[in-house]
Amino acid sequence: MPTVLFDIDGTLIHSGGVGQRALLRSFEDLTNKKIQINPLFLAGRTDYFIIYHLLENYLGGYERHKHERLLELYLQYLAEEIAKSPPKVLPGVYEVLNSLRDQGIRLGLLTGNVREGARLKLGDLYSYFSIGFFGDEEEDRNMLALKARSYLEDEFWIVGDTPHDISCARAGGGKCIAVATGHYSRHELAGADYVLNSLEEWFFYWH
Ligand SMILES: [Mg+2]
């Protein structure tokens, strides 16, 4: 049986920028500075990568204690931002997850979010997934797929909304279904095995 590993933001949910707002609030607390971050810089990246670059570029260099403090603030603000405006589950998500679960397919997450951030963003959806590869400790998303490869015995599929998800699947020897529900168009996702306008089209391809 294959395993299907889902990305979160832009794939399962639209979070309406809660992660970005939480990150900027945490950053401001630590530095008293306001910065802008291009959402395309964040999309498909691991939280570790993002934190590393913020510390290197704005906080005098990477240090573990700064990382932990920024992450602690981020998770606190993320919970607040989600309470104010809960993420929206994207069309077709429940139908796809229920169908795969009924087929006995193992469902997992492969996401740049830290595990706790994933849990907060997904809410009830989190319980569908029995395994996860998260962005807590890996700067490079592709490493998550290599971990998946070494952990999973059978083939795996990665479902995501960015070119990073596609290269991640390739790096780990997995297949990729891309969905154009994030920042990228179908055209930009053409390197995937299948490209869907949204998960509502899943059943055209997967039986
Ligand atoms: Mg995504």
Tab-separated table of C-alpha atoms in Angstrom, residues 3-203:
chain	number	residue	atom	x	y	z
A	3	THR	CA	1.544	6.232	1.716
A	4	VAL	CA	0.211	9.653	0.779
A	5	LEU	CA	1.972	12.570	2.443
A	6	PHE	CA	0.255	15.945	2.403
A	7	ASP	CA	1.656	19.428	2.599
A	8	ILE	CA	-0.487	21.798	4.684
A	9	ASP	CA	-0.576	25.466	3.599
A	10	GLY	CA	-2.089	25.937	0.155
A	11	THR	CA	-2.801	22.207	-0.093
A	12	LEU	CA	-5.143	21.233	2.763
A	13	ILE	CA	-5.942	24.695	4.095
A	14	HIS	CA	-5.744	28.374	3.360
A	15	SER	CA	-4.516	29.861	6.540
A	16	GLY	CA	-5.068	33.481	5.480
A	17	GLY	CA	-1.542	34.453	6.493
A	18	VAL	CA	-1.862	33.483	10.187
A	19	GLY	CA	1.628	31.987	10.155
A	20	GLN	CA	3.150	35.063	8.606
A	21	ARG	CA	1.413	37.395	11.062
A	22	ALA	CA	2.502	35.249	14.015
A	23	LEU	CA	6.063	35.218	12.741
A	24	LEU	CA	6.195	38.989	12.229
A	25	ARG	CA	4.710	39.644	15.681
A	26	SER	CA	7.325	37.366	17.285
A	27	PHE	CA	10.077	39.052	15.331
A	28	GLU	CA	8.853	42.479	16.374
A	29	ASP	CA	8.763	41.433	20.045
A	30	LEU	CA	12.391	40.394	19.886
A	31	THR	CA	13.771	43.307	17.868
A	32	ASN	CA	11.294	46.219	18.041
A	33	LYS	CA	11.572	46.253	14.256
A	34	LYS	CA	8.875	45.754	11.673
A	35	ILE	CA	9.804	43.909	8.518
A	36	GLN	CA	7.946	42.688	5.449
A	37	ILE	CA	8.330	39.157	4.186
A	38	ASN	CA	7.349	38.131	0.687
A	39	PRO	CA	4.940	35.165	1.022
A	40	LEU	CA	6.801	33.492	-1.836
A	41	PHE	CA	9.888	33.398	0.371
A	42	LEU	CA	7.909	31.407	2.929
A	43	ALA	CA	5.893	29.084	0.673
A	44	GLY	CA	7.255	25.561	0.639
A	45	ARG	CA	10.074	26.345	3.100
A	46	THR	CA	10.656	24.731	6.457
A	47	ASP	CA	10.121	26.732	9.627
A	48	TYR	CA	13.714	25.948	10.525
A	49	PHE	CA	14.897	27.523	7.249
A	50	ILE	CA	12.775	30.640	7.843
A	51	ILE	CA	13.904	31.070	11.442
A	52	TYR	CA	17.526	30.497	10.468
A	53	HIS	CA	17.369	33.216	7.818
A	54	LEU	CA	15.601	35.712	10.057
A	55	LEU	CA	18.214	35.234	12.781
A	56	GLU	CA	21.116	35.411	10.346
A	57	ASN	CA	19.860	38.513	8.549
A	58	TYR	CA	18.256	40.558	11.310
A	59	LEU	CA	19.253	39.242	14.730
A	60	GLY	CA	23.029	39.112	14.658
A	61	GLY	CA	23.405	35.484	13.605
A	62	TYR	CA	21.959	32.086	14.374
A	63	GLU	CA	22.029	30.920	17.967
A	64	ARG	CA	20.015	28.087	19.450
A	65	HIS	CA	18.542	30.099	22.326
A	66	LYS	CA	17.293	32.783	19.915
A	67	HIS	CA	15.751	30.085	17.741
A	68	GLU	CA	13.922	28.611	20.731
A	69	ARG	CA	12.677	32.012	21.897
A	70	LEU	CA	11.424	32.989	18.438
A	71	LEU	CA	9.672	29.642	18.036
A	72	GLU	CA	8.059	29.877	21.462
A	73	LEU	CA	6.644	33.332	20.644
A	74	TYR	CA	5.605	32.177	17.176
A	75	LEU	CA	3.524	29.277	18.520
A	76	GLN	CA	1.902	31.511	21.122
A	77	TYR	CA	0.935	34.116	18.504
A	78	LEU	CA	-0.059	31.440	16.003
A	79	ALA	CA	-2.638	30.095	18.461
A	80	GLU	CA	-3.958	33.650	18.977
A	81	GLU	CA	-4.126	34.412	15.257
A	82	ILE	CA	-5.901	31.115	14.550
A	83	ALA	CA	-8.447	31.830	17.287
A	84	LYS	CA	-9.148	35.222	15.623
A	85	SER	CA	-9.392	33.851	12.069
A	86	PRO	CA	-9.429	30.068	11.725
A	87	PRO	CA	-7.867	28.570	8.593
A	88	LYS	CA	-10.255	27.426	5.837
A	89	VAL	CA	-10.204	23.816	4.711
A	90	LEU	CA	-9.847	23.722	0.920
A	91	PRO	CA	-12.452	22.166	-1.402
A	92	GLY	CA	-12.266	18.389	-1.768
A	93	VAL	CA	-10.015	17.835	1.245
A	94	TYR	CA	-12.444	15.872	3.418
A	95	GLU	CA	-13.630	13.773	0.458
A	96	VAL	CA	-10.059	12.833	-0.512
A	97	LEU	CA	-8.935	12.075	3.038
A	98	ASN	CA	-12.040	10.019	3.827
A	99	SER	CA	-11.747	8.062	0.601
A	100	LEU	CA	-8.044	7.278	1.064
A	101	ARG	CA	-8.626	6.301	4.664
A	102	ASP	CA	-11.447	3.962	3.574
A	103	GLN	CA	-9.061	2.382	1.042
A	104	GLY	CA	-6.676	1.594	3.905
A	105	ILE	CA	-4.009	3.950	2.599
A	106	ARG	CA	-1.690	5.395	5.199
A	107	LEU	CA	-2.003	9.166	5.451
A	108	GLY	CA	0.801	11.394	6.583
A	109	LEU	CA	2.037	14.957	6.614
A	110	LEU	CA	5.166	16.256	4.983
A	111	THR	CA	5.351	19.912	5.778
A	112	GLY	CA	7.705	22.757	6.499
A	113	ASN	CA	5.652	23.581	9.588
A	114	VAL	CA	6.960	22.587	12.993
A	115	ARG	CA	4.856	19.763	14.428
A	116	GLU	CA	3.048	21.989	16.915
A	117	GLY	CA	2.343	24.604	14.238
A	118	ALA	CA	0.887	21.880	12.015
A	119	ARG	CA	-1.365	20.702	14.843
A	120	LEU	CA	-2.602	24.233	15.532
A	121	LYS	CA	-3.254	25.026	11.866
A	122	LEU	CA	-5.023	21.749	11.076
A	123	GLY	CA	-7.319	21.495	14.096
A	124	ASP	CA	-9.659	18.497	13.584
A	125	LEU	CA	-7.927	17.496	10.348
A	126	TYR	CA	-4.765	16.626	12.271
A	127	SER	CA	-6.255	13.333	13.462
A	128	TYR	CA	-6.384	11.912	9.918
A	129	PHE	CA	-2.613	11.572	9.795
A	130	SER	CA	-0.759	8.721	11.435
A	131	ILE	CA	2.757	9.839	10.539
A	132	GLY	CA	4.468	13.140	9.872
A	133	PHE	CA	7.711	14.656	8.663
A	134	PHE	CA	7.967	18.212	9.973
A	135	GLY	CA	10.137	21.303	9.618
A	136	ASP	CA	11.348	21.451	13.229
A	137	GLU	CA	14.950	20.513	12.616
A	138	GLU	CA	15.551	20.455	8.871
A	139	GLU	CA	16.580	23.553	6.956
A	140	ASP	CA	16.153	21.751	3.637
A	141	ARG	CA	12.681	20.435	2.870
A	142	ASN	CA	14.177	17.747	0.622
A	143	MET	CA	15.679	16.123	3.720
A	144	LEU	CA	12.149	15.419	4.922
A	145	ALA	CA	11.530	13.279	1.853
A	146	LEU	CA	14.794	11.427	2.400
A	147	LYS	CA	13.635	10.689	5.940
A	148	ALA	CA	10.303	9.499	4.554
A	149	ARG	CA	12.138	7.295	2.060
A	150	SER	CA	14.198	5.633	4.759
A	151	TYR	CA	11.194	5.187	7.050
A	152	LEU	CA	8.531	3.992	4.602
A	153	GLU	CA	8.795	0.573	2.999
A	154	ASP	CA	6.403	1.071	0.099
A	155	GLU	CA	6.100	3.830	-2.465
A	156	PHE	CA	4.942	7.230	-1.344
A	157	TRP	CA	3.211	10.179	-2.910
A	158	ILE	CA	3.650	13.792	-1.910
A	159	VAL	CA	0.762	16.203	-2.401
A	160	GLY	CA	1.727	19.869	-2.382
A	161	ASP	CA	1.214	23.292	-3.915
A	162	THR	CA	4.738	24.527	-4.705
A	163	PRO	CA	7.727	23.566	-6.875
A	164	HIS	CA	9.497	22.817	-3.554
A	165	ASP	CA	7.044	19.969	-2.947
A	166	ILE	CA	7.848	18.547	-6.377
A	167	SER	CA	11.622	18.683	-5.915
A	168	CYS	CA	11.160	17.262	-2.430
A	169	ALA	CA	9.243	14.267	-3.818
A	170	ARG	CA	11.952	13.710	-6.450
A	171	ALA	CA	14.716	13.954	-3.866
A	172	GLY	CA	13.127	11.153	-1.871
A	173	GLY	CA	12.171	9.003	-4.855
A	174	GLY	CA	8.454	9.647	-4.371
A	175	LYS	CA	5.735	10.644	-6.784
A	176	CYS	CA	4.046	14.007	-6.689
A	177	ILE	CA	0.549	15.361	-7.112
A	178	ALA	CA	0.579	19.154	-7.297
A	179	VAL	CA	-2.460	21.309	-6.613
A	180	ALA	CA	-2.745	24.858	-7.926
A	181	THR	CA	-4.527	26.108	-4.802
A	182	GLY	CA	-1.541	28.003	-3.389
A	183	HIS	CA	0.652	30.722	-4.905
A	184	TYR	CA	1.637	28.748	-7.999
A	185	SER	CA	-0.201	28.148	-11.280
A	186	ARG	CA	-0.663	24.797	-13.006
A	187	HIS	CA	1.988	25.853	-15.493
A	188	GLU	CA	4.560	26.417	-12.733
A	189	LEU	CA	3.783	22.999	-11.264
A	190	ALA	CA	4.128	21.097	-14.522
A	191	GLY	CA	7.001	18.958	-13.192
A	192	ALA	CA	4.635	16.909	-11.002
A	193	ASP	CA	3.212	13.526	-12.030
A	194	TYR	CA	-0.279	15.020	-11.922
A	195	VAL	CA	-1.338	18.638	-11.619
A	196	LEU	CA	-4.807	19.425	-10.284
A	197	ASN	CA	-6.671	22.699	-10.134
A	198	SER	CA	-7.810	21.630	-6.677
A	199	LEU	CA	-8.226	18.425	-4.688
A	200	GLU	CA	-11.768	18.247	-6.074
A	201	GLU	CA	-10.165	16.782	-9.221
A	202	TRP	CA	-8.421	13.994	-7.264
A	203	PHE	CA	-10.749	11.235	-8.389
